[in-house]
Amino acid sequence: MRSAAGDEPGSGGTTALPIGEESSGRLLAGEKTDPKEAAQSVGDSRGKRRKVEGVSAAEGGKRMLTAEEVALAARPLPPEEIPYPKSGEHTDVVAWINANDALYNKDNLGDEGSLFNILVLGRGKVRVKKSVASAASMESMDGRDMIADVARSVVNVSATEPDGKVLYTTGIIIEYDEIGKCAKILSSSSFMCTKEGKLRHPDQKVLVHLSKDTAAEARVVFFNGHYGISLLDISTVFSLVPASLGSRPCYGENASVLDREVDYALVVSHGSILCLEYPSFERNHYMFTSYYSHLICTGGPVINNSGKLIGLVVKHIPQATIVSTSIVTKCIEMWNQFGRIAHPIHHLKLTTVRMLDMVYRDELWSRHNIRSGFIVAEVCPNSTAEKIGIRRGDVIELIGVDHLSTVVELEEFLLSLAWKFLEEKLDSSSTIDIKIRVHDIRAKTSVSTILPMGFSDAAVRSYY
């Protein structure tokens, strides 16, 4: 058993409360503990520590919850939102908007501009306009030379299905072995798999186009529908130039995106990394760019002004959606080590406190002493997160984990736990406990508790 670093869950008496089958088979991230120990240490509101009799999760028992955790889990659920109308007609959509707005009236939420209202409804976020300065910065000769250098690593990728249908995407060379004359190509997974992570067709033929007239048949090492990436391997007699890998993008940073047309023509778009979030269950780590291109193309590399690869375009919703190079690198390392890629499952849509407008950030700090953390935009019904008491509009902080101030950094941390998950050879029913502090902004209370974090490799497929 492992125990997460940091404070233990908070104060009060304890009550046995089942929180679902997810409680069994759990590991804790951090220090080693005896799996047969029958007591656990908790802290009370005065900072004292005492032993509370309980049953080890490894023995199939239920963790003893504090009175505060019981009260947290007993909070009422928010009203269930009305699903988007299937017809898509304007009148139906307007009616849907009005009906959902009626679920959140002022009697429930308080003043329209209140902090609680802002957190629950997701308003008040920073909106950054498209950058015009970044485009001008590439008019310099050095900028043009840098783009030309990176373009040598940008290729076209196609997948031909048995019925003759051809799908195209962009790719980028990230490794080249001069002796073995082989290379690895990073690209999007959208051209070979559905959004559910399933292969479009098992007999499709994948080619990497190295020029307008030269192509090499590719072996697909893996594709991952969850993160939207794929890794290809080719053999070629030509000498290739791999891209220079950077780390994660910075919000507000100038960036360029390179794409290849079907005829191999290079398309270069300039913009910036937006301070913008579209929270999505299990995919909160998406980042967005402001660039505009006539191509709705995936797989294009995102580079900074030094020519370093900092991300990959994986979709458009509606801005170009990118996954950080730091996450891509962890996925490749995980595949090389285990032949699998596990991703975290917490059933939460999260946004970043740092993305709030400064008025509301100031209020969070001055009134609630919250400088960073993650705002809960939505909780999946009947999930473990909902059962332990996490509600829409709460602010979550991880206990004992420093320097997690963005959703990308959070995803990188959770991927490090996924590595332990694979290293311990755990099954899909096992979890790793994460110690968190849940801030109820409306009630002005904070409760420390444990969120059992699950992991899955269900969206990962080896091509062969």
Coordinates of C-alpha atoms in Angstrom, one line a residue:
M1 CA 0.0 0.0 0.0
R2 CA 1.1 3.6 -0.6
S3 CA 0.0 6.8 1.1
A4 CA -0.2 10.2 -0.5
A5 CA 2.1 12.8 0.8
G6 CA 0.7 15.7 2.7
D7 CA -2.0 16.3 5.4
E8 CA -4.4 13.6 6.3
P9 CA -8.2 14.2 5.8
G10 CA -9.7 16.6 8.3
S11 CA -11.4 16.9 11.5
G12 CA -14.4 15.6 13.5
G13 CA -15.7 12.2 14.4
T14 CA -15.8 9.2 12.1
T15 CA -18.6 7.3 10.4
A16 CA -18.5 4.3 8.2
L17 CA -19.9 5.4 4.8
P18 CA -19.7 3.1 1.7
I19 CA -18.6 5.2 -1.2
G20 CA -18.9 2.5 -3.9
E21 CA -17.0 -0.5 -5.0
E22 CA -14.2 1.9 -6.2
S23 CA -13.0 1.8 -2.6
S24 CA -11.6 -1.7 -2.8
G25 CA -8.2 -2.5 -4.3
R26 CA -6.8 1.0 -3.8
L27 CA -3.2 2.1 -3.5
L28 CA -2.0 5.3 -2.0
A29 CA 0.7 7.4 -3.7
G30 CA 3.7 7.9 -1.6
E31 CA 5.1 6.2 1.5
K32 CA 5.0 2.4 2.2
T33 CA 2.4 1.2 4.7
D34 CA 1.4 -2.2 6.1
P35 CA -1.5 -3.6 4.1
K36 CA -2.8 -5.4 7.2
E37 CA -2.8 -2.4 9.5
A38 CA -6.2 -2.0 11.2
A39 CA -6.0 1.6 12.2
Q40 CA -5.4 4.9 10.4
S41 CA -4.2 8.3 11.6
V42 CA -6.4 11.4 11.0
G43 CA -6.0 15.0 12.1
D44 CA -8.7 17.1 13.8
S45 CA -9.4 20.8 13.3
R46 CA -6.9 21.8 16.0
G47 CA -4.0 20.0 14.3
K48 CA -3.9 17.1 16.7
R49 CA -3.6 13.5 15.5
R50 CA -5.3 10.4 16.8
K51 CA -5.9 6.8 15.7
V52 CA -9.3 5.8 14.4
E53 CA -10.2 2.1 14.2
G54 CA -10.9 1.1 10.6
V55 CA -10.5 -1.8 8.1
S56 CA -7.9 -1.8 5.5
A57 CA -9.1 -1.3 1.9
A58 CA -6.8 -4.1 0.8
E59 CA -8.9 -6.4 3.0
G60 CA -12.1 -5.4 1.3
G61 CA -13.3 -3.0 4.0
K62 CA -14.6 0.5 3.9
R63 CA -12.5 3.5 5.0
M64 CA -13.8 5.3 8.1
L65 CA -14.8 8.8 7.1
T66 CA -14.7 11.9 9.4
A67 CA -17.9 13.8 10.3
E68 CA -16.8 16.6 7.9
E69 CA -16.4 14.2 5.0
V70 CA -19.9 12.7 5.7
A71 CA -21.3 16.3 5.7
L72 CA -19.5 17.0 2.4
A73 CA -20.9 13.9 0.7
A74 CA -24.4 14.8 2.0
R75 CA -24.6 18.1 0.2
P76 CA -27.5 18.3 -2.3
L77 CA -26.7 17.6 -5.9
P78 CA -27.2 20.4 -8.4
P79 CA -30.2 20.3 -10.7
E80 CA -29.8 17.9 -13.7
E81 CA -29.2 19.9 -16.8
I82 CA -31.5 19.4 -19.8
P83 CA -29.8 17.7 -22.7
Y84 CA -29.1 19.6 -25.9
P85 CA -32.0 19.2 -28.4
K86 CA -31.2 16.6 -31.1
S87 CA -33.1 18.6 -33.8
G88 CA -30.6 21.5 -33.5
E89 CA -33.4 23.9 -34.6
H90 CA -33.0 27.5 -33.6
T91 CA -36.3 27.6 -31.6
D92 CA -35.5 24.4 -29.8
V93 CA -32.0 25.6 -28.9
V94 CA -33.4 28.9 -27.5
A95 CA -36.0 26.9 -25.5
W96 CA -33.2 24.7 -24.2
I97 CA -31.1 27.7 -23.2
N98 CA -34.0 29.3 -21.3
A99 CA -34.9 26.0 -19.6
N100 CA -31.3 25.4 -18.4
D101 CA -31.1 29.1 -17.2
A102 CA -34.2 28.5 -15.2
L103 CA -32.5 25.7 -13.2
Y104 CA -30.1 28.3 -11.8
N105 CA -32.2 31.1 -10.3
K106 CA -31.1 33.9 -8.1
D107 CA -32.7 32.3 -5.1
N108 CA -30.2 29.4 -5.4
L109 CA -27.1 31.2 -6.6
G110 CA -27.4 34.7 -5.1
D111 CA -26.4 37.8 -7.0
E112 CA -25.6 37.4 -10.7
G113 CA -22.1 38.7 -10.2
S114 CA -21.3 36.7 -7.1
L115 CA -18.2 34.6 -6.9
F116 CA -20.3 31.4 -6.4
N117 CA -22.4 32.2 -9.4
I118 CA -19.2 32.8 -11.5
L119 CA -17.7 29.4 -10.4
V120 CA -20.9 27.5 -11.0
L121 CA -21.9 29.0 -14.3
G122 CA -18.3 29.2 -15.6
R123 CA -18.5 32.9 -16.4
G124 CA -15.9 35.6 -15.8
K125 CA -13.0 33.7 -17.5
V126 CA -10.2 35.6 -19.3
R127 CA -10.9 36.0 -23.0
V128 CA -7.7 36.7 -25.0
K129 CA -8.1 38.1 -28.5
K130 CA -6.1 36.7 -31.4
S131 CA -2.5 37.8 -31.4
V132 CA -1.5 40.0 -34.4
A133 CA 2.0 40.6 -33.1
S134 CA 3.1 37.0 -33.5
A135 CA 2.5 37.0 -37.2
A136 CA 4.6 40.1 -37.7
S137 CA 7.4 38.5 -35.6
M138 CA 7.9 35.9 -38.3
E139 CA 8.6 38.5 -41.0
S140 CA 12.2 38.6 -39.8
M141 CA 14.8 36.7 -41.7
D142 CA 15.7 34.7 -38.7
G143 CA 12.1 33.8 -38.2
R144 CA 11.8 32.6 -41.8
D145 CA 15.0 30.6 -41.5
M146 CA 13.6 28.9 -38.3
I147 CA 10.4 27.9 -40.1
A148 CA 12.3 26.6 -43.0
D149 CA 14.4 24.4 -40.7
V150 CA 11.4 23.0 -38.8
A151 CA 9.6 22.3 -42.1
R152 CA 12.2 19.7 -43.0
S153 CA 10.7 17.6 -40.2
V154 CA 7.1 18.1 -41.2
V155 CA 5.6 15.4 -43.4
N156 CA 2.2 14.3 -44.7
V157 CA 0.5 11.1 -43.5
S158 CA -2.2 9.2 -45.3
A159 CA -4.4 6.2 -44.5
T160 CA -6.1 4.3 -47.3
E161 CA -9.0 2.1 -46.4
P162 CA -10.0 -1.0 -48.5
D163 CA -12.8 0.9 -50.2
G164 CA -10.3 3.4 -51.5
K165 CA -11.2 6.2 -49.1
V166 CA -8.0 8.2 -48.2
L167 CA -7.7 10.3 -45.0
Y168 CA -4.8 12.8 -44.6
T169 CA -3.1 14.3 -41.6
T170 CA 0.2 16.0 -40.8
G171 CA 3.1 14.4 -39.0
I172 CA 6.5 15.4 -37.6
I173 CA 9.7 13.4 -37.5
I174 CA 10.8 13.1 -33.8
E175 CA 13.5 10.4 -34.1
Y176 CA 15.9 9.3 -36.9
D177 CA 18.5 6.5 -36.8
E178 CA 21.2 7.2 -39.3
I179 CA 22.6 3.7 -39.1
G180 CA 19.4 1.8 -39.2
K181 CA 17.8 4.2 -41.7
C182 CA 14.6 4.3 -39.8
A183 CA 12.5 7.1 -38.3
K184 CA 9.6 7.7 -35.9
I185 CA 6.8 10.0 -36.9
L186 CA 4.5 11.7 -34.3
S187 CA 1.0 12.4 -35.6
S188 CA -2.7 12.6 -34.7
S189 CA -4.7 9.5 -34.2
S190 CA -7.8 10.9 -35.8
F191 CA -7.0 9.6 -39.3
M192 CA -7.0 6.0 -38.1
C193 CA -9.4 5.8 -35.1
T194 CA -12.7 7.1 -34.0
K195 CA -13.2 9.5 -31.1
E196 CA -14.0 6.5 -29.0
G197 CA -10.5 5.2 -29.7
K198 CA -11.6 2.3 -32.0
L199 CA -9.7 1.5 -35.2
R200 CA -11.5 2.8 -38.3
H201 CA -10.5 -0.2 -40.3
P202 CA -7.9 -2.9 -39.5
D203 CA -6.7 -3.3 -43.1
Q204 CA -6.0 0.4 -43.9
K205 CA -2.6 1.2 -45.5
V206 CA -0.7 4.0 -43.8
L207 CA 1.9 6.0 -45.8
V208 CA 4.3 8.7 -44.7
H209 CA 4.9 11.2 -47.5
L210 CA 8.5 12.5 -47.3
S211 CA 8.0 14.8 -50.4
K212 CA 5.5 15.3 -53.1
D213 CA 6.7 12.3 -55.0
T214 CA 8.2 10.1 -52.2
A215 CA 6.3 8.0 -49.7
A216 CA 7.2 5.2 -47.3
E217 CA 4.9 2.6 -45.9
A218 CA 4.5 3.0 -42.1
R219 CA 4.2 0.6 -39.3
V220 CA 1.9 2.0 -36.6
V221 CA 3.7 1.5 -33.3
F222 CA 0.6 2.7 -31.3
F223 CA -2.3 5.1 -31.4
N224 CA -4.1 6.5 -28.4
G225 CA -7.6 7.8 -28.9
H226 CA -7.7 9.4 -25.4
Y227 CA -4.8 11.8 -26.0
G228 CA -5.3 11.9 -29.8
I229 CA -1.8 10.9 -30.8
S230 CA -0.2 8.2 -32.8
L231 CA 3.4 7.0 -33.3
L232 CA 4.6 5.6 -36.7
D233 CA 7.8 3.9 -37.7
I234 CA 9.2 3.9 -41.2
S235 CA 12.4 2.7 -43.0
T236 CA 13.9 4.9 -45.7
V237 CA 17.1 5.3 -47.6
F238 CA 16.8 9.1 -47.3
S239 CA 18.5 11.0 -44.5
L240 CA 15.9 12.8 -42.4
V241 CA 16.0 15.6 -39.9
P242 CA 14.1 15.1 -36.6
A243 CA 12.5 18.1 -34.8
S244 CA 13.8 19.6 -31.6
L245 CA 11.5 18.7 -28.7
G246 CA 10.6 21.3 -26.2
S247 CA 8.4 21.2 -23.1
R248 CA 4.9 22.4 -22.4
P249 CA 3.6 25.6 -23.9
C250 CA 3.1 28.7 -21.8
Y251 CA -0.2 30.5 -21.8
G252 CA 0.1 33.7 -23.8
E253 CA 3.2 32.5 -25.6
N254 CA 3.6 33.2 -29.4
A255 CA 3.5 30.1 -31.5
S256 CA 3.4 28.8 -35.0
V257 CA 1.6 25.8 -36.5
L258 CA 2.9 24.0 -39.6
D259 CA 0.6 21.8 -41.8
R260 CA 1.0 20.0 -45.1
E261 CA -1.6 20.2 -47.8
V262 CA -2.6 17.1 -49.7
D263 CA -0.2 18.2 -52.5
Y264 CA 2.5 18.6 -49.8
A265 CA 2.5 22.4 -49.9
L266 CA 3.5 23.9 -46.6
V267 CA 1.0 26.0 -44.6
V268 CA 2.3 28.2 -41.8
S269 CA -0.1 29.8 -39.3
H270 CA 0.9 32.2 -36.5
G271 CA -0.9 33.0 -33.3
S272 CA -0.6 32.5 -29.5
I273 CA -1.5 30.0 -26.8
L274 CA -4.8 31.2 -25.5
C275 CA -5.7 31.7 -21.9
L276 CA -8.8 29.7 -22.6
E277 CA -10.3 26.5 -21.4
Y278 CA -13.1 24.2 -22.6
P279 CA -13.4 21.7 -19.8
S280 CA -14.1 18.1 -20.8
F281 CA -14.4 14.9 -18.8
E282 CA -11.0 13.4 -18.5
R283 CA -9.6 15.8 -21.1
N284 CA -9.1 19.0 -19.1
H285 CA -5.5 19.1 -20.3
Y286 CA -6.4 20.5 -23.8
M287 CA -4.8 23.8 -24.7
F288 CA -5.9 26.1 -27.5
T289 CA -4.2 28.4 -30.1
S290 CA -5.5 31.6 -31.7
Y291 CA -4.2 31.0 -35.2
Y292 CA -6.5 30.8 -38.2
S293 CA -6.0 28.5 -41.1
H294 CA -8.2 27.4 -44.0
L295 CA -7.0 23.8 -43.2
I296 CA -8.9 21.9 -40.5
C297 CA -6.0 19.6 -40.2
T298 CA -4.7 17.6 -37.3
G299 CA -1.2 16.3 -36.5
G300 CA 0.4 19.7 -37.2
P301 CA 3.3 20.6 -34.9
V302 CA 3.1 23.7 -32.7
I303 CA 6.4 25.4 -32.3
N304 CA 7.7 28.3 -30.2
N305 CA 9.8 31.2 -31.5
S306 CA 12.9 29.1 -31.0
G307 CA 11.7 26.4 -33.3
K308 CA 11.1 23.9 -30.4
L309 CA 8.1 21.5 -30.7
I310 CA 5.8 22.4 -27.8
G311 CA 2.6 20.7 -28.8
L312 CA 0.6 18.8 -31.4
V313 CA -2.8 19.8 -32.9
V314 CA -5.2 16.9 -32.2
K315 CA -8.6 18.4 -33.1
H316 CA -10.5 21.7 -33.6
I317 CA -13.3 22.5 -31.0
P318 CA -13.6 25.3 -32.4
Q319 CA -10.0 26.6 -31.9
A320 CA -7.1 24.4 -32.7
T321 CA -6.8 22.0 -29.8
I322 CA -3.3 21.0 -28.8
V323 CA -1.7 18.5 -26.5
S324 CA 1.5 19.6 -24.8
T325 CA 4.8 18.0 -25.8
S326 CA 5.4 17.2 -22.1
I327 CA 2.3 14.9 -22.1
V328 CA 3.1 13.4 -25.5
T329 CA 6.7 12.6 -24.3
K330 CA 5.3 10.9 -21.1
C331 CA 2.9 8.8 -23.2
I332 CA 5.7 7.6 -25.5
E333 CA 8.0 6.8 -22.6
M334 CA 5.1 4.8 -20.9
W335 CA 4.5 2.9 -24.1
N336 CA 8.2 2.1 -24.5
Q337 CA 8.4 0.8 -20.9
F338 CA 5.1 -1.0 -20.5
G339 CA 3.5 -1.4 -24.0
R340 CA 0.5 0.4 -22.5
I341 CA -0.6 4.0 -21.8
A342 CA -2.8 4.5 -18.8
H343 CA -4.7 7.8 -18.3
P344 CA -6.4 9.1 -15.1
I345 CA -10.1 8.8 -14.6
H346 CA -11.7 11.2 -12.1
H347 CA -15.0 12.1 -13.8
L348 CA -14.5 15.8 -13.4
K349 CA -14.6 18.8 -15.7
L350 CA -12.0 21.2 -14.3
T351 CA -10.8 24.7 -15.0
T352 CA -8.0 26.6 -13.5
V353 CA -8.3 29.3 -10.8
R354 CA -5.5 31.2 -12.6
M355 CA -7.8 31.6 -15.6
L356 CA -10.4 33.5 -13.7
D357 CA -10.8 37.2 -14.2
M358 CA -8.6 39.1 -11.8
V359 CA -11.6 40.5 -9.9
Y360 CA -12.7 37.0 -8.9
R361 CA -9.1 35.8 -8.3
D362 CA -8.7 38.7 -5.9
E363 CA -11.9 37.7 -4.1
L364 CA -10.9 34.1 -3.8
W365 CA -7.6 35.1 -2.3
S366 CA -8.9 37.8 0.1
R367 CA -12.1 36.1 1.3
H368 CA -11.2 32.4 1.0
N369 CA -7.4 32.4 1.1
I370 CA -7.3 30.5 -2.2
R371 CA -4.5 31.4 -4.6
S372 CA -4.5 28.4 -6.9
G373 CA -6.4 25.2 -7.5
F374 CA -9.0 23.8 -9.9
I375 CA -12.6 24.9 -10.3
V376 CA -15.2 22.1 -10.7
A377 CA -17.2 22.9 -13.8
E378 CA -19.1 19.6 -13.7
V379 CA -19.2 16.3 -11.9
C380 CA -20.2 13.1 -13.6
P381 CA -23.5 11.7 -12.1
N382 CA -23.1 8.7 -9.8
S383 CA -19.3 8.9 -10.0
T384 CA -17.0 8.4 -7.0
A385 CA -16.2 12.1 -7.1
E386 CA -19.9 12.9 -6.7
K387 CA -20.4 10.3 -3.9
I388 CA -17.6 11.8 -1.8
G389 CA -19.2 15.2 -2.0
I390 CA -17.6 17.1 -4.8
R391 CA -20.0 19.6 -6.3
R392 CA -20.1 22.0 -9.3
G393 CA -18.6 25.4 -8.2
D394 CA -16.2 23.9 -5.6
V395 CA -12.5 24.6 -5.7
I396 CA -10.2 21.7 -5.3
E397 CA -6.6 21.8 -4.1
L398 CA -4.2 18.8 -4.0
I399 CA -2.7 18.3 -0.5
G400 CA 1.1 17.9 -0.3
V401 CA 1.7 18.5 -4.0
D402 CA 3.4 21.8 -5.0
H403 CA 3.5 23.7 -8.3
L404 CA 0.2 22.4 -9.8
S405 CA -1.4 25.6 -11.0
T406 CA -2.6 24.6 -14.5
V407 CA -4.6 21.7 -15.9
V408 CA -1.6 20.6 -17.9
E409 CA 0.6 20.4 -14.8
L410 CA -2.2 18.4 -13.1
E411 CA -2.4 16.0 -16.0
E412 CA 1.4 15.5 -15.9
F413 CA 1.2 14.7 -12.2
L414 CA -1.6 12.2 -12.7
L415 CA 0.4 10.6 -15.5
S416 CA 3.2 10.1 -13.0
L417 CA 0.8 8.2 -10.9
A418 CA -0.4 6.2 -13.9
W419 CA 3.2 5.2 -14.3
K420 CA 3.1 3.7 -10.8
F421 CA -0.2 2.1 -11.7
L422 CA 1.4 0.2 -14.6
E423 CA 4.6 -0.5 -12.6
E424 CA 2.6 -2.2 -9.8
K425 CA 0.7 -4.2 -12.5
L426 CA -2.6 -3.2 -11.1
D427 CA -5.9 -4.1 -12.7
S428 CA -8.6 -1.7 -13.9
S429 CA -10.6 -2.0 -10.6
S430 CA -7.6 -0.7 -8.6
T431 CA -7.3 3.0 -7.6
I432 CA -4.7 5.3 -6.1
D433 CA -5.9 7.7 -3.4
I434 CA -5.3 11.4 -3.9
K435 CA -5.6 13.7 -0.9
I436 CA -7.5 16.8 -1.7
R437 CA -9.1 19.8 0.0
V438 CA -12.6 20.7 -1.2
H439 CA -13.6 24.4 -0.8
D440 CA -17.3 25.1 -0.7
I441 CA -17.3 28.7 -1.7
R442 CA -20.9 29.4 -0.8
A443 CA -20.7 27.9 2.7
K444 CA -17.2 29.2 3.2
T445 CA -16.0 25.8 4.4
S446 CA -13.1 23.6 3.5
V447 CA -12.9 19.8 4.0
S448 CA -9.9 17.5 3.4
T449 CA -10.8 14.1 2.0
I450 CA -9.6 11.4 -0.3
L451 CA -10.4 11.0 -4.0
P452 CA -9.8 7.5 -5.3
M453 CA -8.2 8.0 -8.7
G454 CA -8.8 5.3 -11.3
F455 CA -6.8 4.6 -14.4
S456 CA -7.5 3.1 -17.8
D457 CA -5.8 2.1 -21.0
A458 CA -9.0 1.3 -22.8
A459 CA -8.4 4.1 -25.4
V460 CA -5.0 2.6 -26.3
R461 CA -4.5 0.2 -29.2
S462 CA -1.5 -1.4 -30.7
Y463 CA -1.9 -1.5 -34.4
Y464 CA -0.5 -5.1 -34.7

